[in-house]
Amino acid sequence: MAPETQDSAARVDGRTPDQLRPVTITRGWLDHAEGSVLVEFGKTRVLCAASFTAGVPRWRKGSGQGWVTAEYAMLPRATNTRSDRESVKGRIGGRTHEISRLVGRSLRAVIDTKALGENTIVLDCDVLQADGGTRTAAITGAYVALADAIENARSQGLVAANAQPLSGSVAAVSVGIVGGRPLLDLCYEEDVTAGTDMNVVMTGDGRYVEVQGTAEGEAFDRALLDGLLDLAAVGCTELTELQRAALAAGT
Amino acid sequence: MAPETQDSAARVDGRTPDQLRPVTITRGWLDHAEGSVLVEFGKTRVLCAASFTAGVPRWRKGSGQGWVTAEYAMLPRATNTRSDRESVKGRIGGRTHEISRLVGRSLRAVIDTKALGENTIVLDCDVLQADGGTRTAAITGAYVALADAIENARSQGLVAANAQPLSGSVAAVSVGIVGGRPLLDLCYEEDVTAGTDMNVVMTGDGRYVEVQGTAEGEAFDRALLDGLLDLAAVGCTELTELQRAALAAGT
Amino acid sequence: MAPETQDSAARVDGRTPDQLRPVTITRGWLDHAEGSVLVEFGKTRVLCAASFTAGVPRWRKGSGQGWVTAEYAMLPRATNTRSDRESVKGRIGGRTHEISRLVGRSLRAVIDTKALGENTIVLDCDVLQADGGTRTAAITGAYVALADAIENARSQGLVAANAQPLSGSVAAVSVGIVGGRPLLDLCYEEDVTAGTDMNVVMTGDGRYVEVQGTAEGEAFDRALLDGLLDLAAVGCTELTELQRAALAAGT
Amino acid sequence: MAPETQDSAARVDGRTPDQLRPVTITRGWLDHAEGSVLVEFGKTRVLCAASFTAGVPRWRKGSGQGWVTAEYAMLPRATNTRSDRESVKGRIGGRTHEISRLVGRSLRAVIDTKALGENTIVLDCDVLQADGGTRTAAITGAYVALADAIENARSQGLVAANAQPLSGSVAAVSVGIVGGRPLLDLCYEEDVTAGTDMNVVMTGDGRYVEVQGTAEGEAFDRALLDGLLDLAAVGCTELTELQRAALAAGT
Amino acid sequence: MAPETQDSAARVDGRTPDQLRPVTITRGWLDHAEGSVLVEFGKTRVLCAASFTAGVPRWRKGSGQGWVTAEYAMLPRATNTRSDRESVKGRIGGRTHEISRLVGRSLRAVIDTKALGENTIVLDCDVLQADGGTRTAAITGAYVALADAIENARSQGLVAANAQPLSGSVAAVSVGIVGGRPLLDLCYEEDVTAGTDMNVVMTGDGRYVEVQGTAEGEAFDRALLDGLLDLAAVGCTELTELQRAALAAGT
Amino acid sequence: MAPETQDSAARVDGRTPDQLRPVTITRGWLDHAEGSVLVEFGKTRVLCAASFTAGVPRWRKGSGQGWVTAEYAMLPRATNTRSDRESVKGRIGGRTHEISRLVGRSLRAVIDTKALGENTIVLDCDVLQADGGTRTAAITGAYVALADAIENARSQGLVAANAQPLSGSVAAVSVGIVGGRPLLDLCYEEDVTAGTDMNVVMTGDGRYVEVQGTAEGEAFDRALLDGLLDLAAVGCTELTELQRAALAAGT
C-alpha cells in the first residue's frame, strides 16, 4: 500500500490545501459608523469601520474627486502575548504603516473617485484577535463596510442616486509554502513555519490589484510562484462570493 | 390634578433616575488572553483583556509583590464622528492618560500585591463603541477579566492554590445632575447636557475607592453632592451583583 | 490619667488637623505677565502667570466667547530628588496632563466667557518647589493672577469697563486621611502616608467645582468622606479670605 | 508598409523594453566603512555602506547566529522638489519603513547567519539622487557592499577563514506596465505613468526572494503578470553579472 | 561747544558702556537642592539648582571620574509674549539645546572630574524672567550653585575632605555692538538692536573658556572684536568678584 | 645641534601649521538641485544642495524679503563607527541643531533679503564622510551652491536681472591648539587631541561673521586667542580664492 503522500496530509486544523477557514462577515456591528463589519477568518477577527465625511484633504480640494484611505492597527492583546501599544510608544511601527498603505491602495483600486465626488471615506481596520491573515481579512471586510458607507451616503443624498463610486469589488487572501506545498489562507501556526508567504489582492472579476510574495526562508522558483497564484485565485473567488452574499442579505 | 413633576419625567431612553442601562458581561470573548470580558452598558461596549505575565517591572523586582496596571483607549470610530488615532498623532491625550490611571488605581484597590507574588497583570480596556460611561464600564468589566486571569494563573500554578490576590471586588458607575436632578448611569445624550458629572468607584462592600465629581456648568452644593453619592451607591451595588453572577456562571 | 488620643496628637509640623500651612500670595512677581502670583503653601511654591491675548483658538472664533486654559509643570528640582524634564523626554506625563486639565476647568468655573469677549487667558502654573498640595496652591494662586490679568486688560480697554468676566472666586485645598483621621492641607510627608487623598475645589460662596478623592490604601466609608468634605470647606473658606485680602491690597 | 506598433516605439530615454539603464557599481567609495558602494542605475544614485560590528542585538545573544539589517533613506534634495527631512519631522514615513524592511529581508535571504557568527552588519542605503528604482538599486548595491564587508571581516579574523556567510547573491529590478506594455527598470518619468509597478528581488541562481506588484491604475491580469515576471528575470540576470564583475575587479 | 559724541550717550537704562546691570546672587533659594541660586542680572532672573547624585552615567562607569552636565530652559511667560512649552511641543528647540550644551561645557572647564569621583552633578538653569543675557546669568549663577553642591557633598562625606573638584571659578557675560559702539551686558532692548552679539565665558584668573560672537547684521572687523573682548574681560572680572563675595557670605 | 622644536614638527598628515588640506569644490554634482556642490576638505566630504523656491514662510509673507536657511546632517556611516540615524531616534541632536543654525546664519550674513525678493533658498548640507571640519566645509561649499542657485533663478527670471542678492562671499575654517601650538584646518585626529577648538566664519573681504572658540581642556589666554584668529584669517582668505576660482570655471 502506498504511503500517504505529503499532499494528502491534513493541515493543522484539518483543512485541505485549497480550503479557506470558516469566514463570517457581520454587517452593521457598530451603531455610529456609516459602514461597519466584523469579519472573521477562523479565529482572526477584524472590526472594519467606514467613516464617510463630506470634503476632502486640502491637497485634493477643488479636484471634484473624493478620497479613500485606511488605517490598520492591532489591539495589544489580539495576539498570544501582549504587545505594547503604538500610541504609548509614540510611533507607528513599520508593519502597521505597511499594512495601512496596502489596505488603502487595495480599496482605491475599485473606487471611481470622480463618482464619489469631494467626499472622504476612512476605513479603520482594528484587529481584535489575530490568528494569521489579518491584513487579508481587513481588506475583505473593509470592502463590505465601504460598500455600506457608500449606500448610506447615497440614502442621505451625499452621493448622487445614479453615481457608481464602486467600479468593482475587492478581496484578499494569503497563500504560502509550508513543508514544500502551497496552502491557502494560512492560520498563525502555519504562517510561522511557512517558507514563503504571499498576500494577493484581487478584484471580483479575477484581476490582480496587489501581489506581495516574500521568501522567509528558501527563495522560491517560478513553478511554486505559479502554484501560489493559482491557489490565491481560488480563495479570492470564494471570498468575492461571500461578500456578495453578505451585501445581498439585509443588515 | 397636579402637573407631572420633573422627577417623574422619563429620561431620554425611558429609564427612571436610579435605573442602570441594560448591562451585559461576556466572559472569555478572546481566545488568547488570560482573562477577557466584553462589557456593555447599553450601547457602550468595552473589550477588557487581562494579560498575566510572570515577573514585575524593574523597580519592583525582589519586593515579593506583584503589579497591576491598565491602559484605556478608544477605537477611532467608537464615537459619533471619527477621532484621530493617538498612535498616528504620536502622543496620548490627557483624557486617555487620566482614565488609564483611574482604571489602574481602581483595580489595585482590591489587589493584595503580596498574595499576587512577583507577577504582573495588565488590563487593556479598549472602547469599541462609546455612549457615555466608558470609564465606569471599563472598570466594571476589567474587574471580571482580572478575576478570570487570576484563576487562570492559579490553574497554571503561577499563583499559589491558597493565595487570595483579590481582597474584594470593585465596580464603577457615573452619576450626574441633568436638568437639576441627579441621574444614574448617564448615556452620551444625558452626559453632554449634565451640569455636573461624577464617576464613583466602589468596593463590593460599599466603600469608596474613587470619587471624581466635576461641575461642567454650575458649581453644586452639598445637598446635590449627597444625592449623587446616594445614587452611585445604588448603581454600584447592582453592578457588583451582576459581576458576581457573571463569575458564578461558567465561561 | 487617660493616654493622649490620636486626635489630639500634633501633626508632623505641629499643626492642628484643620489648620492650613502659612499661605502667602505675592502679586506682580513678574514684570511682563498681565497677571502673576507667587503662591506659597508652606514650602510649596508655585509661580502662576496669566497671559492675556486678544483672539481665541480657531474652534471658538466668531462665538463671541473667550477662552481660559492652564498649563501646570514642575521644575526638575522642585522635589527631593531630581526628575527628568518632560521636554527632554519628549512627552508630557499623565499626572501633568491631569493637573493642567484640572486647573483649567477650575478657573473656567468662575469665568463668564461671554463677558470676557473673544480673548484668551493662559494660566502657567510652574512649581518651583514642591511639598505637597501643588495643584491646590496652583488653583488658588492662579485665580488671583487671573483676576489681575482681567483688570489689566480692562485698563487697556481690551475688556469693557462694565463687563464682569469673573462670576465668582475659586480656591482649592487638599485633605486626606492620615493614621485614620482627616487632616487639612497635607504636606509631602503626610501625603505619602495618607490612606486617602482628596482635592477639593470650591467657589467663594461655598459650592463645589471639583471633588477628587482617591483611596491610596484602604477604601473609605461615607462617614470619612463626609469628614473630609467638611474639612475642605473650612480650608477653602480661609483661602478665599486670603485671596480677597491679597486682591484688596495694592500690588 | 505597416505603421510602427506600440511595442517597437522607443522609450522616453530611447531604451528597448527589456533594456536596463547604464549601471555602475563603484566599490570602496567611503574610507571608513567595512564595505561601501556607490551604485547608479542611470541618474539614480545610492550610497550603500556596510558596517560590520562584533556582537548582536540583545534578543539574539547566545544564539551563535549573526544579524543583518538595513536602513534606507533619501536626502531631501534627491528628488525634483525638496522633501522635508524625516529627522526634522521626528518620524519616519511609511514608505521609508517599508523599503528599509524590504532591503533587510532581501539581504538576509542570502545570509547564513550561523556562518556569520555573532556579528552584525548594518546596510545604510542613502539615496543621493532619485530617478526611479531607488529601492532596487539599493538592494543591488548593498549586496556588493555586504560581500566586501564580509571579506574585510574575514581579513581581520572576525569571520572564520573557511566560513561562507553568503549563500548566494541577490539583485533587484523594477518592472512595470506603461501604455499597456511591460518595461524593465523604469525611470521616474515612466514610473509615474505606469499602470502597474512591480519590484522583483531574485537570487543569482534565478529564484525569487520578493515579488511586489501593485496596480496603481487598472488591475492587471495573469498574462501581464507573467510578462512582468519574465522581464524581471532578464534584468536580474544582467545585474547579477554586473555584481560579479564588480566584485572580481580590484577595489 | 562740541556736540555730545556717541560714546558719551547714555544707554537705554542709563548705564555707561562698560557697566553691568545690578547683579544679585541669592544662595539657598530652594530647600531640597544640594546647591541653589537665584541669580539676577537686572530684570533677568534665573533659578540655578545643582543636584548631586552618587554614580555616573553608564558610559563613564568604572572610570573613577565624575560628570557635570546642565539643562537650560525658559518658563513660557519669562518673556514679553508667551512662548509655547517645549514639553507640550514634544521637542526641545535648537536654541535651548545650544545653551544647555554651552552651560555644561563652561562648568566642566573648572571641574577636576577625578577629584569629583564617580558622582554626577546636574545644573538646572530655569529662566523665570528674561531681559537679555539669560545664558550668561545662568553660567554665572550655576557656578555658585555648583560650588555649594560640592561643599554639601563634602559635608556628607560623598567627596573626600581634601579633594578639590573645582579647579577654578567661571563667569560669563554678553557684549555687543550697538549703534557702532561696544557695550557690556546687553539688556533685551539693546540685544535686539545689536549688530553683533558675543557671549564670553572666562575663568576667575582671566582666561577664556568660550568665545561666541555672531554678526547679526554687519560683519565686524578685528578692531571691534578686540574691543568686545576687552569689555568682556572687565565684566567677567567684576562677576568673579561678586561670586566670591556671595560664597564668602553665609547662606 | 639643537633638538627639533615643537613648532617645526610636521603635523600628522605632514602639513605645516598654516596649511589647509587639499580642497576641492565640485559644482553641479546633482541634476535636480538649483545649485549643488560636493566640497572636500581632505577626506571630509559634504554634499551641499541649494533648493530655490518661490515664496517665503508664512511669518515673512508680504515683507518683500526673501529667506535663506540651512539644514546640516551626517550620514550614519560618515564617521569611523556608525551612528544611529536621527530620523530613527525621532529627534535631532543638539550638535546637529547647533550646526544647522550656524550654517544658516553664516549664509544670511551675505544675503540681501530685499534683493532676493520673496523667495526661499534652503541649503542642505549632508556629510557623506567626516574627517574633522565638517561644519566649515559645509559653509564654504554651501556658499558656492547658493551662488549657483541664485544665478539659476536669475536665468529663470525669478530674480531680477540687475538684483544683487549676494552682498559678498563667506567661507569658514577651523583652527585649534594642539600640543600648545595653533594649527589651521584640523583633521579628525588633530581635533580630538585639541585643547581648544575654534570655528571662524569670515566674509571675502576679511571681516568676521562668526567666531566660536571652545576650550575643550585648558582655558586659553588672549595671546593664543589672537594666534588662532590670525591663522583663521589666512585659511579663509585661501578658501575665498578657491570659491572664486570654482565659480569662475564653467560647471
PDB file of C-alpha atoms in Angstrom, chain A residues 29-34 38 43 45 47 49-52 71-73 75-80 82 85-88 90-92 122 124-126 128-131, chain B residues 29-34 38 43 45 47 49-52 71-73 75-80 82 85-88 90-92 122 124-126 128-131:
ATOM      1  CA  TRP A  29     -21.624  45.733  14.006  1.00  0.00           C
ATOM      2  CA  LEU A  30     -21.381  49.346  15.154  1.00  0.00           C
ATOM      3  CA  ASP A  31     -24.229  51.825  15.641  1.00  0.00           C
ATOM      4  CA  HIS A  32     -22.450  55.036  14.686  1.00  0.00           C
ATOM      5  CA  ALA A  33     -20.275  54.228  11.660  1.00  0.00           C
ATOM      6  CA  GLU A  34     -21.663  54.741   8.142  1.00  0.00           C
ATOM      7  CA  LEU A  38     -16.875  42.386  11.914  1.00  0.00           C
ATOM      8  CA  LYS A  43     -10.112  32.940  14.878  1.00  0.00           C
ATOM      9  CA  ARG A  45     -11.375  38.833  13.987  1.00  0.00           C
ATOM     10  CA  LEU A  47     -13.510  45.227  13.077  1.00  0.00           C
ATOM     11  CA  ALA A  49     -15.435  50.778  10.296  1.00  0.00           C
ATOM     12  CA  ALA A  50     -16.055  53.054   7.334  1.00  0.00           C
ATOM     13  CA  SER A  51     -16.389  56.746   8.158  1.00  0.00           C
ATOM     14  CA  PHE A  52     -17.887  58.905   5.439  1.00  0.00           C
ATOM     15  CA  GLU A  71      -5.710  52.699   8.962  1.00  0.00           C
ATOM     16  CA  TYR A  72      -4.877  49.259  10.293  1.00  0.00           C
ATOM     17  CA  ALA A  73      -3.998  48.526  13.894  1.00  0.00           C
ATOM     18  CA  LEU A  75      -5.245  45.706  19.908  1.00  0.00           C
ATOM     19  CA  PRO A  76      -2.421  44.915  22.341  1.00  0.00           C
ATOM     20  CA  ARG A  77      -3.845  41.550  23.322  1.00  0.00           C
ATOM     21  CA  ALA A  78      -5.011  40.473  19.885  1.00  0.00           C
ATOM     22  CA  THR A  79      -2.024  38.148  19.858  1.00  0.00           C
ATOM     23  CA  ASN A  80      -0.786  35.320  22.005  1.00  0.00           C
ATOM     24  CA  ARG A  82       0.666  41.180  24.695  1.00  0.00           C
ATOM     25  CA  ARG A  85       0.532  49.988  22.215  1.00  0.00           C
ATOM     26  CA  GLU A  86       1.887  52.124  19.395  1.00  0.00           C
ATOM     27  CA  SER A  87       0.173  55.148  20.937  1.00  0.00           C
ATOM     28  CA  VAL A  88       2.173  54.608  24.111  1.00  0.00           C
ATOM     29  CA  GLY A  90       4.655  57.311  20.423  1.00  0.00           C
ATOM     30  CA  ARG A  91       5.297  55.948  16.972  1.00  0.00           C
ATOM     31  CA  ILE A  92       3.720  53.629  14.475  1.00  0.00           C
ATOM     32  CA  VAL A 122     -11.680  56.382   6.061  1.00  0.00           C
ATOM     33  CA  ASP A 124     -10.435  51.760  10.223  1.00  0.00           C
ATOM     34  CA  CYS A 125      -9.430  48.117  10.454  1.00  0.00           C
ATOM     35  CA  ASP A 126      -8.758  47.132  14.041  1.00  0.00           C
ATOM     36  CA  LEU A 128      -9.482  42.381  17.833  1.00  0.00           C
ATOM     37  CA  GLN A 129      -7.941  38.926  17.608  1.00  0.00           C
ATOM     38  CA  ALA A 130      -5.142  37.696  15.374  1.00  0.00           C
ATOM     39  CA  ASP A 131      -4.598  34.195  14.042  1.00  0.00           C
TER      40      ASP A 131
ATOM     41  CA  TRP B  29     -14.558  36.954  24.496  1.00  0.00           C
ATOM     42  CA  LEU B  30     -10.970  36.438  23.367  1.00  0.00           C
ATOM     43  CA  ASP B  31      -9.134  33.158  22.884  1.00  0.00           C
ATOM     44  CA  HIS B  32      -5.616  34.203  23.857  1.00  0.00           C
ATOM     45  CA  ALA B  33      -5.964  36.486  26.888  1.00  0.00           C
ATOM     46  CA  GLU B  34      -5.768  35.022  30.396  1.00  0.00           C
ATOM     47  CA  LEU B  38     -16.852  42.298  26.595  1.00  0.00           C
ATOM     48  CA  LYS B  43     -24.662  50.879  23.632  1.00  0.00           C
ATOM     49  CA  ARG B  45     -19.162  48.430  24.531  1.00  0.00           C
ATOM     50  CA  LEU B  47     -13.366  44.995  25.472  1.00  0.00           C
ATOM     51  CA  ALA B  49      -8.336  41.941  28.254  1.00  0.00           C
ATOM     52  CA  ALA B  50      -6.259  40.860  31.231  1.00  0.00           C
ATOM     53  CA  SER B  51      -2.706  39.742  30.413  1.00  0.00           C
ATOM     54  CA  PHE B  52      -0.915  37.830  33.124  1.00  0.00           C
ATOM     55  CA  GLU B  71      -4.420  51.038  29.621  1.00  0.00           C
ATOM     56  CA  TYR B  72      -7.597  52.582  28.281  1.00  0.00           C
ATOM     57  CA  ALA B  73      -8.114  53.598  24.679  1.00  0.00           C
ATOM     58  CA  LEU B  75     -11.131  52.989  18.659  1.00  0.00           C
ATOM     59  CA  PRO B  76     -11.295  55.918  16.236  1.00  0.00           C
ATOM     60  CA  ARG B  77     -14.889  55.253  15.246  1.00  0.00           C
ATOM     61  CA  ALA B  78     -16.214  54.329  18.673  1.00  0.00           C
ATOM     62  CA  THR B  79     -17.848  57.727  18.706  1.00  0.00           C
ATOM     63  CA  ASN B  80     -20.333  59.535  16.551  1.00  0.00           C
ATOM     64  CA  ARG B  82     -14.297  59.733  13.875  1.00  0.00           C
ATOM     65  CA  ARG B  85      -5.709  57.752  16.378  1.00  0.00           C
ATOM     66  CA  GLU B  86      -3.364  58.619  19.208  1.00  0.00           C
ATOM     67  CA  SER B  87      -0.752  56.309  17.658  1.00  0.00           C
ATOM     68  CA  VAL B  88      -0.854  58.390  14.487  1.00  0.00           C
ATOM     69  CA  GLY B  90       2.307  60.233  18.192  1.00  0.00           C
ATOM     70  CA  ARG B  91       1.099  61.136  21.630  1.00  0.00           C
ATOM     71  CA  ILE B  92      -1.505  60.076  24.122  1.00  0.00           C
ATOM     72  CA  VAL B 122      -2.071  44.419  32.511  1.00  0.00           C
ATOM     73  CA  ASP B 124      -6.331  46.628  28.345  1.00  0.00           C
ATOM     74  CA  CYS B 125      -9.674  48.361  28.102  1.00  0.00           C
ATOM     75  CA  ASP B 126     -10.499  49.238  24.511  1.00  0.00           C
ATOM     76  CA  LEU B 128     -15.277  49.545  20.711  1.00  0.00           C
ATOM     77  CA  GLN B 129     -18.336  51.778  20.928  1.00  0.00           C
ATOM     78  CA  ALA B 130     -18.962  54.767  23.180  1.00  0.00           C
ATOM     79  CA  ASP B 131     -22.274  56.022  24.505  1.00  0.00           C
TER      80      ASP B 131
END
